[in-house]
């Protein structure tokens, strides 16, 4: 698949993707769209996906959140 440009040049889909990635890197200044965040519970740098913002200054990662929710549910079932 290729696209015709007004100057008569052909741009393949591979080159189009490469240009998009290069522009994205240049605009954002980094290669990865996701920055690591410090988990306030385990104090490790983690990916932000699945984490929970507990307050303005407190964030916990998905792993710590899962452990917290699971332990609360087990405590309620034991009553």
mmCIF file of N, CA, C and O in Angstrom:
data_model
loop_
_atom_site.group_PDB
_atom_site.id
_atom_site.type_symbol
_atom_site.label_atom_id
_atom_site.label_comp_id
_atom_site.label_asym_id
_atom_site.label_seq_id
_atom_site.Cartn_x
_atom_site.Cartn_y
_atom_site.Cartn_z
ATOM 1 N N UNK A 1 0.843 -1.173 0.000
ATOM 2 C CA UNK A 1 0.000 0.000 0.000
ATOM 3 C C UNK A 1 0.885 1.231 0.000
ATOM 4 O O UNK A 1 1.835 1.327 0.746
ATOM 5 N N UNK A 2 0.592 2.187 -0.829
ATOM 6 C CA UNK A 2 1.350 3.432 -0.851
ATOM 7 C C UNK A 2 0.403 4.585 -1.164
ATOM 8 O O UNK A 2 -0.661 4.407 -1.722
ATOM 9 N N UNK A 3 0.810 5.774 -0.764
ATOM 10 C CA UNK A 3 0.016 6.968 -0.984
ATOM 11 C C UNK A 3 0.756 7.886 -1.945
ATOM 12 O O UNK A 3 1.975 8.001 -1.900
ATOM 13 N N UNK A 4 0.012 8.539 -2.801
ATOM 14 C CA UNK A 4 0.600 9.507 -3.731
ATOM 15 C C UNK A 4 0.666 10.865 -3.041
ATOM 16 O O UNK A 4 -0.304 11.323 -2.448
ATOM 17 N N UNK A 5 1.812 11.491 -3.107
ATOM 18 C CA UNK A 5 1.969 12.827 -2.548
ATOM 19 C C UNK A 5 1.847 13.851 -3.663
ATOM 20 O O UNK A 5 1.994 13.542 -4.838
ATOM 21 N N UNK A 6 1.612 15.096 -3.305
ATOM 22 C CA UNK A 6 1.446 16.133 -4.320
ATOM 23 C C UNK A 6 2.719 16.357 -5.125
ATOM 24 O O UNK A 6 2.664 16.773 -6.263
ATOM 25 N N UNK A 7 3.867 16.063 -4.565
ATOM 26 C CA UNK A 7 5.135 16.257 -5.268
ATOM 27 C C UNK A 7 5.457 15.068 -6.168
ATOM 28 O O UNK A 7 6.491 15.044 -6.805
ATOM 29 N N UNK A 8 4.586 14.075 -6.229
ATOM 30 C CA UNK A 8 4.817 12.912 -7.062
ATOM 31 C C UNK A 8 5.649 11.844 -6.381
ATOM 32 O O UNK A 8 5.988 10.846 -6.996
ATOM 33 N N UNK A 9 5.978 12.024 -5.113
ATOM 34 C CA UNK A 9 6.748 11.018 -4.386
ATOM 35 C C UNK A 9 5.796 9.995 -3.804
ATOM 36 O O UNK A 9 4.647 10.300 -3.503
ATOM 37 N N UNK A 10 6.293 8.773 -3.646
ATOM 38 C CA UNK A 10 5.485 7.736 -3.010
ATOM 39 C C UNK A 10 5.977 7.534 -1.587
ATOM 40 O O UNK A 10 7.170 7.501 -1.334
ATOM 41 N N UNK A 11 5.030 7.405 -0.676
ATOM 42 C CA UNK A 11 5.343 7.189 0.728
ATOM 43 C C UNK A 11 4.678 5.888 1.139
ATOM 44 O O UNK A 11 3.456 5.777 1.123
ATOM 45 N N UNK A 12 5.462 4.892 1.484
ATOM 46 C CA UNK A 12 4.897 3.601 1.861
ATOM 47 C C UNK A 12 4.320 3.677 3.271
ATOM 48 O O UNK A 12 4.611 4.582 4.038
ATOM 49 N N UNK A 13 3.496 2.683 3.616
ATOM 50 C CA UNK A 13 2.899 2.650 4.951
ATOM 51 C C UNK A 13 3.972 2.478 6.012
ATOM 52 O O UNK A 13 3.848 2.981 7.120
ATOM 53 N N UNK A 14 5.068 1.780 5.675
ATOM 54 C CA UNK A 14 6.166 1.604 6.630
ATOM 55 C C UNK A 14 6.834 2.947 6.926
ATOM 56 O O UNK A 14 7.092 3.283 8.073
ATOM 57 N N UNK A 15 7.086 3.731 5.893
ATOM 58 C CA UNK A 15 7.682 5.051 6.090
ATOM 59 C C UNK A 15 6.735 5.977 6.834
ATOM 60 O O UNK A 15 7.157 6.796 7.629
ATOM 61 N N UNK A 16 5.439 5.848 6.560
ATOM 62 C CA UNK A 16 4.445 6.682 7.225
ATOM 63 C C UNK A 16 4.462 6.396 8.727
ATOM 64 O O UNK A 16 4.450 7.323 9.532
ATOM 65 N N UNK A 17 4.524 5.117 9.100
ATOM 66 C CA UNK A 17 4.561 4.753 10.516
ATOM 67 C C UNK A 17 5.851 5.264 11.143
ATOM 68 O O UNK A 17 5.848 5.799 12.235
ATOM 69 N N UNK A 18 6.955 5.099 10.457
ATOM 70 C CA UNK A 18 8.234 5.559 10.973
ATOM 71 C C UNK A 18 8.204 7.064 11.217
ATOM 72 O O UNK A 18 8.685 7.537 12.238
ATOM 73 N N UNK A 19 7.636 7.813 10.292
ATOM 74 C CA UNK A 19 7.543 9.262 10.464
ATOM 75 C C UNK A 19 6.668 9.625 11.654
ATOM 76 O O UNK A 19 6.967 10.540 12.402
ATOM 77 N N UNK A 20 5.575 8.895 11.835
ATOM 78 C CA UNK A 20 4.690 9.152 12.966
ATOM 79 C C UNK A 20 5.429 8.901 14.278
ATOM 80 O O UNK A 20 5.365 9.713 15.198
ATOM 81 N N UNK A 21 6.156 7.794 14.355
ATOM 82 C CA UNK A 21 6.897 7.469 15.573
ATOM 83 C C UNK A 21 7.965 8.519 15.829
ATOM 84 O O UNK A 21 8.126 8.991 16.952
ATOM 85 N N UNK A 22 8.695 8.909 14.800
ATOM 86 C CA UNK A 22 9.738 9.925 14.975
ATOM 87 C C UNK A 22 9.145 11.251 15.430
ATOM 88 O O UNK A 22 9.709 11.921 16.287
ATOM 89 N N UNK A 23 8.019 11.655 14.853
ATOM 90 C CA UNK A 23 7.370 12.897 15.267
ATOM 91 C C UNK A 23 6.887 12.805 16.703
ATOM 92 O O UNK A 23 6.990 13.756 17.469
ATOM 93 N N UNK A 24 6.344 11.658 17.085
ATOM 94 C CA UNK A 24 5.858 11.453 18.450
ATOM 95 C C UNK A 24 7.012 11.583 19.444
ATOM 96 O O UNK A 24 6.883 12.239 20.467
ATOM 97 N N UNK A 25 8.137 10.984 19.118
ATOM 98 C CA UNK A 25 9.301 11.069 19.993
ATOM 99 C C UNK A 25 9.784 12.513 20.088
ATOM 100 O O UNK A 25 10.082 13.009 21.166
ATOM 101 N N UNK A 26 9.840 13.196 18.960
ATOM 102 C CA UNK A 26 10.319 14.570 18.952
ATOM 103 C C UNK A 26 9.376 15.489 19.741
ATOM 104 O O UNK A 26 9.819 16.349 20.490
ATOM 105 N N UNK A 27 8.077 15.297 19.621
ATOM 106 C CA UNK A 27 7.116 16.157 20.307
ATOM 107 C C UNK A 27 7.113 15.919 21.814
ATOM 108 O O UNK A 27 7.046 16.848 22.601
ATOM 109 N N UNK A 28 7.152 14.659 22.211
ATOM 110 C CA UNK A 28 7.079 14.338 23.635
ATOM 111 C C UNK A 28 8.430 14.349 24.329
ATOM 112 O O UNK A 28 8.488 14.380 25.549
ATOM 113 N N UNK A 29 9.488 14.243 23.577
ATOM 114 C CA UNK A 29 10.800 14.280 24.178
ATOM 115 C C UNK A 29 11.258 12.964 24.781
ATOM 116 O O UNK A 29 12.328 12.882 25.351
ATOM 117 N N UNK A 30 10.441 11.934 24.707
ATOM 118 C CA UNK A 30 10.866 10.632 25.196
ATOM 119 C C UNK A 30 10.318 9.542 24.293
ATOM 120 O O UNK A 30 9.400 9.765 23.516
ATOM 121 N N UNK A 31 10.874 8.364 24.404
ATOM 122 C CA UNK A 31 10.455 7.277 23.523
ATOM 123 C C UNK A 31 9.223 6.559 24.050
ATOM 124 O O UNK A 31 8.412 6.067 23.302
ATOM 125 N N UNK A 32 9.064 6.503 25.352
ATOM 126 C CA UNK A 32 7.950 5.791 25.952
ATOM 127 C C UNK A 32 6.863 6.777 26.362
ATOM 128 O O UNK A 32 7.144 7.792 26.988
ATOM 129 N N UNK A 33 5.631 6.451 26.022
ATOM 130 C CA UNK A 33 4.526 7.324 26.379
ATOM 131 C C UNK A 33 4.176 7.260 27.848
ATOM 132 O O UNK A 33 3.594 8.170 28.401
ATOM 133 N N UNK A 34 4.538 6.172 28.501
ATOM 134 C CA UNK A 34 4.184 5.988 29.904
ATOM 135 C C UNK A 34 5.412 6.187 30.778
ATOM 136 O O UNK A 34 6.432 5.565 30.576
ATOM 137 N N UNK A 35 5.291 7.032 31.738
ATOM 138 C CA UNK A 35 6.378 7.266 32.677
ATOM 139 C C UNK A 35 6.123 6.423 33.921
ATOM 140 O O UNK A 35 4.977 6.190 34.290
ATOM 141 N N UNK A 36 7.166 5.999 34.538
ATOM 142 C CA UNK A 36 7.028 5.248 35.772
ATOM 143 C C UNK A 36 6.658 6.192 36.906
ATOM 144 O O UNK A 36 7.048 7.352 36.916
ATOM 145 N N UNK A 37 5.883 5.664 37.840
ATOM 146 C CA UNK A 37 5.482 6.452 39.005
ATOM 147 C C UNK A 37 5.917 5.715 40.259
ATOM 148 O O UNK A 37 6.002 4.499 40.287
ATOM 149 N N UNK A 38 6.158 6.452 41.315
ATOM 150 C CA UNK A 38 6.552 5.871 42.586
ATOM 151 C C UNK A 38 5.310 5.457 43.361
ATOM 152 O O UNK A 38 4.437 6.285 43.655
ATOM 153 N N UNK A 39 5.235 4.187 43.688
ATOM 154 C CA UNK A 39 4.121 3.677 44.495
ATOM 155 C C UNK A 39 4.394 4.040 45.950
ATOM 156 O O UNK A 39 5.471 3.763 46.476
ATOM 157 N N UNK A 40 3.405 4.660 46.621
ATOM 158 C CA UNK A 40 3.574 5.058 48.011
ATOM 159 C C UNK A 40 3.465 3.881 48.975
ATOM 160 O O UNK A 40 3.857 4.009 50.130
ATOM 161 N N UNK A 41 2.990 2.743 48.511
ATOM 162 C CA UNK A 41 2.853 1.571 49.374
ATOM 163 C C UNK A 41 4.116 0.709 49.344
ATOM 164 O O UNK A 41 4.725 0.463 50.372
ATOM 165 N N UNK A 42 4.529 0.246 48.165
ATOM 166 C CA UNK A 42 5.709 -0.623 48.057
ATOM 167 C C UNK A 42 6.985 0.162 47.779
ATOM 168 O O UNK A 42 8.078 -0.404 47.807
ATOM 169 N N UNK A 43 6.855 1.458 47.510
ATOM 170 C CA UNK A 43 7.972 2.355 47.262
ATOM 171 C C UNK A 43 8.871 1.886 46.111
ATOM 172 O O UNK A 43 10.088 1.968 46.185
ATOM 173 N N UNK A 44 8.251 1.390 45.039
ATOM 174 C CA UNK A 44 8.961 1.000 43.823
ATOM 175 C C UNK A 44 8.408 1.796 42.656
ATOM 176 O O UNK A 44 7.266 2.243 42.681
ATOM 177 N N UNK A 45 9.238 1.972 41.632
ATOM 178 C CA UNK A 45 8.806 2.655 40.422
ATOM 179 C C UNK A 45 7.986 1.676 39.587
ATOM 180 O O UNK A 45 8.472 0.602 39.248
ATOM 181 N N UNK A 46 6.741 2.020 39.277
ATOM 182 C CA UNK A 46 5.829 1.135 38.561
ATOM 183 C C UNK A 46 5.166 1.865 37.400
ATOM 184 O O UNK A 46 5.075 3.084 37.383
ATOM 185 N N UNK A 47 4.654 1.088 36.435
ATOM 186 C CA UNK A 47 3.872 1.663 35.343
ATOM 187 C C UNK A 47 2.548 2.176 35.893
ATOM 188 O O UNK A 47 1.974 1.570 36.799
ATOM 189 N N UNK A 48 2.028 3.262 35.357
ATOM 190 C CA UNK A 48 0.806 3.854 35.903
ATOM 191 C C UNK A 48 -0.481 3.082 35.592
ATOM 192 O O UNK A 48 -1.491 3.301 36.237
ATOM 193 N N UNK A 49 -0.463 2.168 34.616
ATOM 194 C CA UNK A 49 -1.676 1.452 34.244
ATOM 195 C C UNK A 49 -2.193 0.620 35.410
ATOM 196 O O UNK A 49 -1.466 -0.170 35.990
ATOM 197 N N UNK A 50 -3.454 0.813 35.748
ATOM 198 C CA UNK A 50 -4.092 0.034 36.800
ATOM 199 C C UNK A 50 -3.872 0.579 38.191
ATOM 200 O O UNK A 50 -4.479 0.097 39.138
ATOM 201 N N UNK A 51 -3.006 1.566 38.340
ATOM 202 C CA UNK A 51 -2.783 2.161 39.650
ATOM 203 C C UNK A 51 -3.951 3.045 40.055
ATOM 204 O O UNK A 51 -4.816 3.387 39.250
ATOM 205 N N UNK A 52 -3.988 3.409 41.339
ATOM 206 C CA UNK A 52 -5.101 4.199 41.869
ATOM 207 C C UNK A 52 -4.551 5.433 42.575
ATOM 208 O O UNK A 52 -3.653 5.328 43.411
ATOM 209 N N UNK A 53 -5.096 6.593 42.215
ATOM 210 C CA UNK A 53 -4.738 7.849 42.864
ATOM 211 C C UNK A 53 -5.590 7.955 44.119
ATOM 212 O O UNK A 53 -6.787 8.208 44.065
ATOM 213 N N UNK A 54 -4.983 7.747 45.276
ATOM 214 C CA UNK A 54 -5.725 7.744 46.540
ATOM 215 C C UNK A 54 -6.030 9.168 47.022
ATOM 216 O O UNK A 54 -7.078 9.412 47.591
ATOM 217 N N UNK A 55 -5.108 10.064 46.814
ATOM 218 C CA UNK A 55 -5.294 11.482 47.136
ATOM 219 C C UNK A 55 -4.375 12.275 46.220
ATOM 220 O O UNK A 55 -3.722 11.703 45.358
ATOM 221 N N UNK A 56 -4.292 13.579 46.435
ATOM 222 C CA UNK A 56 -3.475 14.413 45.561
ATOM 223 C C UNK A 56 -2.001 14.021 45.596
ATOM 224 O O UNK A 56 -1.293 14.147 44.608
ATOM 225 N N UNK A 57 -1.540 13.508 46.717
ATOM 226 C CA UNK A 57 -0.118 13.168 46.843
ATOM 227 C C UNK A 57 0.136 11.679 47.058
ATOM 228 O O UNK A 57 1.268 11.273 47.272
ATOM 229 N N UNK A 58 -0.893 10.851 47.017
ATOM 230 C CA UNK A 58 -0.729 9.414 47.279
ATOM 231 C C UNK A 58 -1.243 8.605 46.099
ATOM 232 O O UNK A 58 -2.399 8.728 45.699
ATOM 233 N N UNK A 59 -0.374 7.750 45.545
ATOM 234 C CA UNK A 59 -0.714 6.870 44.427
ATOM 235 C C UNK A 59 -0.193 5.481 44.746
ATOM 236 O O UNK A 59 0.928 5.324 45.240
ATOM 237 N N UNK A 60 -1.009 4.447 44.506
ATOM 238 C CA UNK A 60 -0.540 3.077 44.710
ATOM 239 C C UNK A 60 -0.690 2.302 43.408
ATOM 240 O O UNK A 60 -1.600 2.547 42.614
ATOM 241 N N UNK A 61 0.238 1.377 43.179
ATOM 242 C CA UNK A 61 0.282 0.614 41.936
ATOM 243 C C UNK A 61 -0.823 -0.439 41.905
ATOM 244 O O UNK A 61 -1.489 -0.709 42.910
ATOM 245 N N UNK A 62 -1.004 -1.051 40.752
ATOM 246 C CA UNK A 62 -2.061 -2.048 40.558
ATOM 247 C C UNK A 62 -1.860 -3.255 41.465
ATOM 248 O O UNK A 62 -2.826 -3.804 42.005
ATOM 249 N N UNK A 63 -0.621 -3.671 41.650
ATOM 250 C CA UNK A 63 -0.335 -4.831 42.493
ATOM 251 C C UNK A 63 -0.731 -4.561 43.944
ATOM 252 O O UNK A 63 -1.388 -5.389 44.586
ATOM 253 N N UNK A 64 -0.339 -3.418 44.475
ATOM 254 C CA UNK A 64 -0.693 -3.060 45.851
ATOM 255 C C UNK A 64 -2.201 -2.865 46.006
ATOM 256 O O UNK A 64 -2.792 -3.234 47.021
ATOM 257 N N UNK A 65 -2.837 -2.281 44.985
ATOM 258 C CA UNK A 65 -4.285 -2.083 45.020
ATOM 259 C C UNK A 65 -5.005 -3.424 45.041
ATOM 260 O O UNK A 65 -5.942 -3.626 45.818
ATOM 261 N N UNK A 66 -4.555 -4.363 44.220
ATOM 262 C CA UNK A 66 -5.166 -5.696 44.189
ATOM 263 C C UNK A 66 -5.010 -6.385 45.538
ATOM 264 O O UNK A 66 -5.969 -6.987 46.041
ATOM 265 N N UNK A 67 -3.831 -6.304 46.132
ATOM 266 C CA UNK A 67 -3.612 -6.911 47.453
ATOM 267 C C UNK A 67 -4.519 -6.281 48.498
ATOM 268 O O UNK A 67 -5.079 -6.978 49.350
ATOM 269 N N UNK A 68 -4.692 -4.975 48.434
ATOM 270 C CA UNK A 68 -5.529 -4.282 49.414
ATOM 271 C C UNK A 68 -6.992 -4.688 49.276
ATOM 272 O O UNK A 68 -7.653 -5.006 50.265
ATOM 273 N N UNK A 69 -7.496 -4.690 48.060
ATOM 274 C CA UNK A 69 -8.895 -5.035 47.831
ATOM 275 C C UNK A 69 -9.164 -6.494 48.192
ATOM 276 O O UNK A 69 -10.171 -6.810 48.821
ATOM 277 N N UNK A 70 -8.260 -7.375 47.822
ATOM 278 C CA UNK A 70 -8.431 -8.802 48.124
ATOM 279 C C UNK A 70 -8.432 -9.043 49.627
ATOM 280 O O UNK A 70 -9.275 -9.782 50.146
ATOM 281 N N UNK A 71 -7.518 -8.415 50.349
ATOM 282 C CA UNK A 71 -7.463 -8.628 51.799
ATOM 283 C C UNK A 71 -8.702 -8.060 52.483
ATOM 284 O O UNK A 71 -9.214 -8.652 53.438
ATOM 285 N N UNK A 72 -9.244 -6.936 52.010
ATOM 286 C CA UNK A 72 -10.462 -6.379 52.596
ATOM 287 C C UNK A 72 -11.644 -7.307 52.358
ATOM 288 O O UNK A 72 -12.457 -7.522 53.258
ATOM 289 N N UNK A 73 -11.730 -7.875 51.150
ATOM 290 C CA UNK A 73 -12.832 -8.791 50.852
ATOM 291 C C UNK A 73 -12.729 -10.059 51.694
ATOM 292 O O UNK A 73 -13.746 -10.583 52.165
ATOM 293 N N UNK A 74 -11.529 -10.569 51.919
ATOM 294 C CA UNK A 74 -11.349 -11.769 52.735
ATOM 295 C C UNK A 74 -11.711 -11.498 54.193
ATOM 296 O O UNK A 74 -12.314 -12.344 54.860
ATOM 297 N N UNK A 75 -11.392 -10.315 54.702
ATOM 298 C CA UNK A 75 -11.740 -9.965 56.069
ATOM 299 C C UNK A 75 -13.250 -9.884 56.239
ATOM 300 O O UNK A 75 -13.803 -10.325 57.242
ATOM 301 N N UNK A 76 -13.953 -9.330 55.239
ATOM 302 C CA UNK A 76 -15.408 -9.229 55.317
ATOM 303 C C UNK A 76 -16.062 -10.601 55.259
ATOM 304 O O UNK A 76 -17.052 -10.853 55.934
ATOM 305 N N UNK A 77 -15.512 -11.512 54.472
ATOM 306 C CA UNK A 77 -16.081 -12.855 54.356
ATOM 307 C C UNK A 77 -15.852 -13.670 55.631
ATOM 308 O O UNK A 77 -16.625 -14.570 55.929
ATOM 309 N N UNK A 78 -14.810 -13.378 56.385
ATOM 310 C CA UNK A 78 -14.490 -14.128 57.589
ATOM 311 C C UNK A 78 -15.411 -13.768 58.755
ATOM 312 O O UNK A 78 -15.488 -14.499 59.733
ATOM 313 N N UNK A 79 -16.108 -12.666 58.668
ATOM 314 C CA UNK A 79 -16.998 -12.242 59.769
ATOM 315 C C UNK A 79 -18.179 -13.127 59.928
ATOM 316 O O UNK A 79 -18.768 -13.728 59.191
#
